[in-house]
Amino acid sequence: MQELITRAKELLENGTVARVLGWKAGDLPYNPEPAYFTNAEELKDFVYNGFCGANLSKYMIEASKLEGKTLVCLKPCDTYSFNQLLKEHRVDREKAYIVGVGCKGKLNIEKVKSFGIKGIESVFGAEMTDNADTLTFQTIYGEKTCSYAEAMLERCHVCKGKEHVIYDELIGESKDTKDAERFAEVEKIEAMSPEEKFAFFQKELSKCIRCNACRNVCPACSCRKCVFDSTKFDSAQKANVDSFEEKMFHIIRAFHVAGRCTDCGECSRVCPQGIPLHLFNRKFIKDINELYGEFQAGADAETKGPLTNFTFDDAEPSIVANR
Amino acid sequence: MSIKNEEFRPKIVAFCCNWCSYAGADLAGSSRLAYPADVKIIRVPCSCRVNPMFILRAFEKGADGVILCGCHPGDCHYSTGNYYARRRMTLLFSMLDYIGVENGRTRVEWVSAAEGVKFSQTMNEFVEKIRSLGENVRLGDLRCKN
Ligand code: SF4
Ligand code: SF4
Ligand code: SF4
Ligand code: FES
């Protein structure tokens, strides 16, 4: 982190960048938040640790309209989102100075709390330099520990790898965190009977409060006008009052990002209701891979997306019924 | 115990593209080929005009089955519209299957302006299929029931 701050100061001072987009400490030891820094003084609050899960690439849409370059800190998975935004002409490459930051897996505070660790006063082991396998918490109930890996976000267990796909420079080390199969959960659902599938999704989706956080945080959701704000189709934001609306919202949300979703995991991370939104995105990704060839959105900024493309001998929709 | 004497008559929504399938439906009509009156046709400029929301909305408003008809691949009036529609519908149908909304309530068929017979056959088959599946309860909206 020190290296990152030193370099940020340098780039601010020599005028390469006009501002830095990173994370600053929050009011609790585990909730840093995205923030801009314009001078050395402000950089005192800069943090980069295991709780910095937020993907900053979407902020570059607005930052691209500002004067001068913005130094943006992107984790390996965030760089896929940046590429996708670049492909969709949402961000300006010239306005970004990308520092690819190392990543050792990001933490999910809800997981930590689910282990019974509450009233947290301070955390040890979440710093980038710590390299710890165990997290230690000072809580109002005394000292508690838990495994770092077990407290990670779902996405880090199926991490795409620690290579940054776009950057100007790299700072910091990474660690391999992948220990699960990306499509395992999807396959489990596919094997269920229609009744079981319906019951499973009904249970998950009925928790949705239509806060739209999953849409708002998504780097692939950058349309100026969104169907979920439209008053014409009564699909605008409000509580889901019916099982149809729950399903409609989730099918359409995932469909609108199909072929463009990089599987960055932000939607599942921010959902206040803990709904596994990645199960929708990954179903589309899996189908696309199987039907139209392996495709990773954001791996580059050029390749045509699978839903804006076709071949003459694509499968017919009846393949679904005959599977 | 109440005994319902009426047989189940499914409501079917058929999106037909203006240039081929709608003309095919017309031909079926003018050739006096029968297809169930339960099929309600909605004319669209091209099969790719139909976005996933159209299909879902049809179910919400009480459809028991939704079918999309367009020009045969290669014959789209706008050259390639139906190729895009084909990918979209394949993914959408697969998603509907994944969340446990009975598979088989949705279908895509390519019907040309000369295929009045195919149009009527397809509709007869589809209505039969939906009749066997029964009423759509999983994607219906209670408030839209009358
Ligand atoms: S998915 Fe990979 S790169 Fe992204 S935060 Fe998790 S461990 Fe880091
Ligand atoms: S973030 Fe969660 S609760 Fe909010 S709209 Fe999305 S799925 Fe629903
Ligand atoms: S749908 Fe979710 S995982 Fe996919 S790009 Fe958007 S936020 Fe990331
Ligand atoms: S015009 Fe008939 S499918 Fe495009």
JSON list of C-alpha atoms in Angstrom, two decimals, chain A residues 203-293:
[
{"chain": "A", "resi": 203, "resn": "LYS", "atom": "CA", "xyz": [-36.91, -18.93, -2.32]},
{"chain": "A", "resi": 204, "resn": "GLU", "atom": "CA", "xyz": [-33.94, -16.81, -3.38]},
{"chain": "A", "resi": 205, "resn": "LEU", "atom": "CA", "xyz": [-35.79, -14.25, -5.48]},
{"chain": "A", "resi": 206, "resn": "SER", "atom": "CA", "xyz": [-38.59, -13.58, -3.05]},
{"chain": "A", "resi": 207, "resn": "LYS", "atom": "CA", "xyz": [-35.97, -11.89, -0.84]},
{"chain": "A", "resi": 208, "resn": "CYS", "atom": "CA", "xyz": [-35.34, -9.21, -3.46]},
{"chain": "A", "resi": 209, "resn": "ILE", "atom": "CA", "xyz": [-36.35, -5.71, -2.37]},
{"chain": "A", "resi": 210, "resn": "ARG", "atom": "CA", "xyz": [-35.75, -4.16, -5.81]},
{"chain": "A", "resi": 211, "resn": "CYS", "atom": "CA", "xyz": [-33.18, -1.76, -4.47]},
{"chain": "A", "resi": 212, "resn": "ASN", "atom": "CA", "xyz": [-31.52, -1.92, -7.89]},
{"chain": "A", "resi": 213, "resn": "ALA", "atom": "CA", "xyz": [-28.06, -2.06, -6.30]},
{"chain": "A", "resi": 214, "resn": "CYS", "atom": "CA", "xyz": [-27.13, -5.02, -8.49]},
{"chain": "A", "resi": 215, "resn": "ARG", "atom": "CA", "xyz": [-27.94, -2.99, -11.58]},
{"chain": "A", "resi": 216, "resn": "ASN", "atom": "CA", "xyz": [-26.36, 0.23, -10.38]},
{"chain": "A", "resi": 217, "resn": "VAL", "atom": "CA", "xyz": [-23.04, -1.32, -9.42]},
{"chain": "A", "resi": 218, "resn": "CYS", "atom": "CA", "xyz": [-22.68, -3.36, -12.61]},
{"chain": "A", "resi": 219, "resn": "PRO", "atom": "CA", "xyz": [-20.03, -2.11, -15.03]},
{"chain": "A", "resi": 220, "resn": "ALA", "atom": "CA", "xyz": [-22.00, -3.69, -17.88]},
{"chain": "A", "resi": 221, "resn": "CYS", "atom": "CA", "xyz": [-25.14, -1.76, -16.90]},
{"chain": "A", "resi": 222, "resn": "SER", "atom": "CA", "xyz": [-24.22, 1.65, -18.20]},
{"chain": "A", "resi": 223, "resn": "CYS", "atom": "CA", "xyz": [-27.19, 2.57, -20.40]},
{"chain": "A", "resi": 224, "resn": "ARG", "atom": "CA", "xyz": [-28.31, 6.16, -19.94]},
{"chain": "A", "resi": 225, "resn": "LYS", "atom": "CA", "xyz": [-31.89, 4.98, -19.97]},
{"chain": "A", "resi": 226, "resn": "CYS", "atom": "CA", "xyz": [-32.86, 1.71, -18.38]},
{"chain": "A", "resi": 227, "resn": "VAL", "atom": "CA", "xyz": [-35.96, -0.40, -18.81]},
{"chain": "A", "resi": 228, "resn": "PHE", "atom": "CA", "xyz": [-36.20, -0.67, -15.04]},
{"chain": "A", "resi": 229, "resn": "ASP", "atom": "CA", "xyz": [-36.72, 3.09, -14.81]},
{"chain": "A", "resi": 230, "resn": "SER", "atom": "CA", "xyz": [-39.29, 3.16, -17.56]},
{"chain": "A", "resi": 231, "resn": "THR", "atom": "CA", "xyz": [-42.83, 3.92, -16.53]},
{"chain": "A", "resi": 232, "resn": "LYS", "atom": "CA", "xyz": [-44.15, 2.56, -19.83]},
{"chain": "A", "resi": 233, "resn": "PHE", "atom": "CA", "xyz": [-43.81, -1.12, -19.03]},
{"chain": "A", "resi": 234, "resn": "ASP", "atom": "CA", "xyz": [-44.60, -0.94, -15.31]},
{"chain": "A", "resi": 235, "resn": "SER", "atom": "CA", "xyz": [-41.13, -2.36, -14.74]},
{"chain": "A", "resi": 236, "resn": "ALA", "atom": "CA", "xyz": [-39.85, 0.67, -12.86]},
{"chain": "A", "resi": 237, "resn": "GLN", "atom": "CA", "xyz": [-38.35, 0.42, -9.42]},
{"chain": "A", "resi": 238, "resn": "LYS", "atom": "CA", "xyz": [-40.70, -0.69, -6.72]},
{"chain": "A", "resi": 239, "resn": "ALA", "atom": "CA", "xyz": [-41.06, -3.66, -4.46]},
{"chain": "A", "resi": 240, "resn": "ASN", "atom": "CA", "xyz": [-41.73, -6.91, -6.27]},
{"chain": "A", "resi": 241, "resn": "VAL", "atom": "CA", "xyz": [-45.29, -7.64, -5.38]},
{"chain": "A", "resi": 242, "resn": "ASP", "atom": "CA", "xyz": [-45.67, -10.78, -7.39]},
{"chain": "A", "resi": 243, "resn": "SER", "atom": "CA", "xyz": [-43.65, -13.82, -8.27]},
{"chain": "A", "resi": 244, "resn": "PHE", "atom": "CA", "xyz": [-43.75, -12.75, -11.90]},
{"chain": "A", "resi": 245, "resn": "GLU", "atom": "CA", "xyz": [-42.00, -9.48, -11.21]},
{"chain": "A", "resi": 246, "resn": "GLU", "atom": "CA", "xyz": [-39.22, -11.13, -9.27]},
{"chain": "A", "resi": 247, "resn": "LYS", "atom": "CA", "xyz": [-38.49, -13.42, -12.15]},
{"chain": "A", "resi": 248, "resn": "MET", "atom": "CA", "xyz": [-38.93, -10.76, -14.78]},
{"chain": "A", "resi": 249, "resn": "PHE", "atom": "CA", "xyz": [-36.47, -8.44, -13.09]},
{"chain": "A", "resi": 250, "resn": "HIS", "atom": "CA", "xyz": [-33.80, -11.07, -12.67]},
{"chain": "A", "resi": 251, "resn": "ILE", "atom": "CA", "xyz": [-34.16, -12.64, -16.10]},
{"chain": "A", "resi": 252, "resn": "ILE", "atom": "CA", "xyz": [-34.12, -9.28, -17.86]},
{"chain": "A", "resi": 253, "resn": "ARG", "atom": "CA", "xyz": [-31.28, -7.86, -15.77]},
{"chain": "A", "resi": 254, "resn": "ALA", "atom": "CA", "xyz": [-29.11, -10.84, -16.54]},
{"chain": "A", "resi": 255, "resn": "PHE", "atom": "CA", "xyz": [-30.20, -10.97, -20.17]},
{"chain": "A", "resi": 256, "resn": "HIS", "atom": "CA", "xyz": [-29.29, -7.33, -20.73]},
{"chain": "A", "resi": 257, "resn": "VAL", "atom": "CA", "xyz": [-25.72, -8.05, -19.66]},
{"chain": "A", "resi": 258, "resn": "ALA", "atom": "CA", "xyz": [-25.48, -11.47, -21.33]},
{"chain": "A", "resi": 259, "resn": "GLY", "atom": "CA", "xyz": [-22.39, -11.64, -23.49]},
{"chain": "A", "resi": 260, "resn": "ARG", "atom": "CA", "xyz": [-21.07, -8.49, -21.80]},
{"chain": "A", "resi": 261, "resn": "CYS", "atom": "CA", "xyz": [-20.96, -9.59, -18.17]},
{"chain": "A", "resi": 262, "resn": "THR", "atom": "CA", "xyz": [-17.36, -10.25, -17.23]},
{"chain": "A", "resi": 263, "resn": "ASP", "atom": "CA", "xyz": [-18.44, -12.20, -14.13]},
{"chain": "A", "resi": 264, "resn": "CYS", "atom": "CA", "xyz": [-16.80, -9.54, -11.96]},
{"chain": "A", "resi": 265, "resn": "GLY", "atom": "CA", "xyz": [-19.02, -10.57, -9.07]},
{"chain": "A", "resi": 266, "resn": "GLU", "atom": "CA", "xyz": [-20.04, -7.07, -8.03]},
{"chain": "A", "resi": 267, "resn": "CYS", "atom": "CA", "xyz": [-23.78, -7.75, -8.22]},
{"chain": "A", "resi": 268, "resn": "SER", "atom": "CA", "xyz": [-23.60, -10.65, -5.79]},
{"chain": "A", "resi": 269, "resn": "ARG", "atom": "CA", "xyz": [-21.24, -8.67, -3.56]},
{"chain": "A", "resi": 270, "resn": "VAL", "atom": "CA", "xyz": [-23.56, -5.69, -3.12]},
{"chain": "A", "resi": 271, "resn": "CYS", "atom": "CA", "xyz": [-26.92, -7.41, -2.87]},
{"chain": "A", "resi": 272, "resn": "PRO", "atom": "CA", "xyz": [-28.18, -6.54, 0.63]},
{"chain": "A", "resi": 273, "resn": "GLN", "atom": "CA", "xyz": [-30.34, -9.65, 0.58]},
{"chain": "A", "resi": 274, "resn": "GLY", "atom": "CA", "xyz": [-27.54, -12.05, -0.26]},
{"chain": "A", "resi": 275, "resn": "ILE", "atom": "CA", "xyz": [-29.15, -13.22, -3.50]},
{"chain": "A", "resi": 276, "resn": "PRO", "atom": "CA", "xyz": [-26.68, -15.24, -5.60]},
{"chain": "A", "resi": 277, "resn": "LEU", "atom": "CA", "xyz": [-27.03, -13.15, -8.74]},
{"chain": "A", "resi": 278, "resn": "HIS", "atom": "CA", "xyz": [-24.01, -14.83, -10.29]},
{"chain": "A", "resi": 279, "resn": "LEU", "atom": "CA", "xyz": [-26.16, -17.93, -10.80]},
{"chain": "A", "resi": 280, "resn": "PHE", "atom": "CA", "xyz": [-28.07, -16.04, -13.50]},
{"chain": "A", "resi": 281, "resn": "ASN", "atom": "CA", "xyz": [-25.04, -14.46, -15.15]},
{"chain": "A", "resi": 282, "resn": "ARG", "atom": "CA", "xyz": [-23.10, -17.70, -15.18]},
{"chain": "A", "resi": 283, "resn": "LYS", "atom": "CA", "xyz": [-25.97, -19.65, -16.69]},
{"chain": "A", "resi": 284, "resn": "PHE", "atom": "CA", "xyz": [-25.85, -17.30, -19.68]},
{"chain": "A", "resi": 285, "resn": "ILE", "atom": "CA", "xyz": [-22.06, -17.49, -19.81]},
{"chain": "A", "resi": 286, "resn": "LYS", "atom": "CA", "xyz": [-22.15, -21.27, -19.69]},
{"chain": "A", "resi": 287, "resn": "ASP", "atom": "CA", "xyz": [-24.77, -21.49, -22.44]},
{"chain": "A", "resi": 288, "resn": "ILE", "atom": "CA", "xyz": [-22.84, -19.05, -24.60]},
{"chain": "A", "resi": 289, "resn": "ASN", "atom": "CA", "xyz": [-19.65, -21.04, -24.14]},
{"chain": "A", "resi": 290, "resn": "GLU", "atom": "CA", "xyz": [-21.37, -24.28, -25.03]},
{"chain": "A", "resi": 291, "resn": "LEU", "atom": "CA", "xyz": [-23.43, -23.02, -27.95]},
{"chain": "A", "resi": 292, "resn": "TYR", "atom": "CA", "xyz": [-21.35, -20.30, -29.54]},
{"chain": "A", "resi": 293, "resn": "GLY", "atom": "CA", "xyz": [-17.82, -21.06, -28.41]}
]
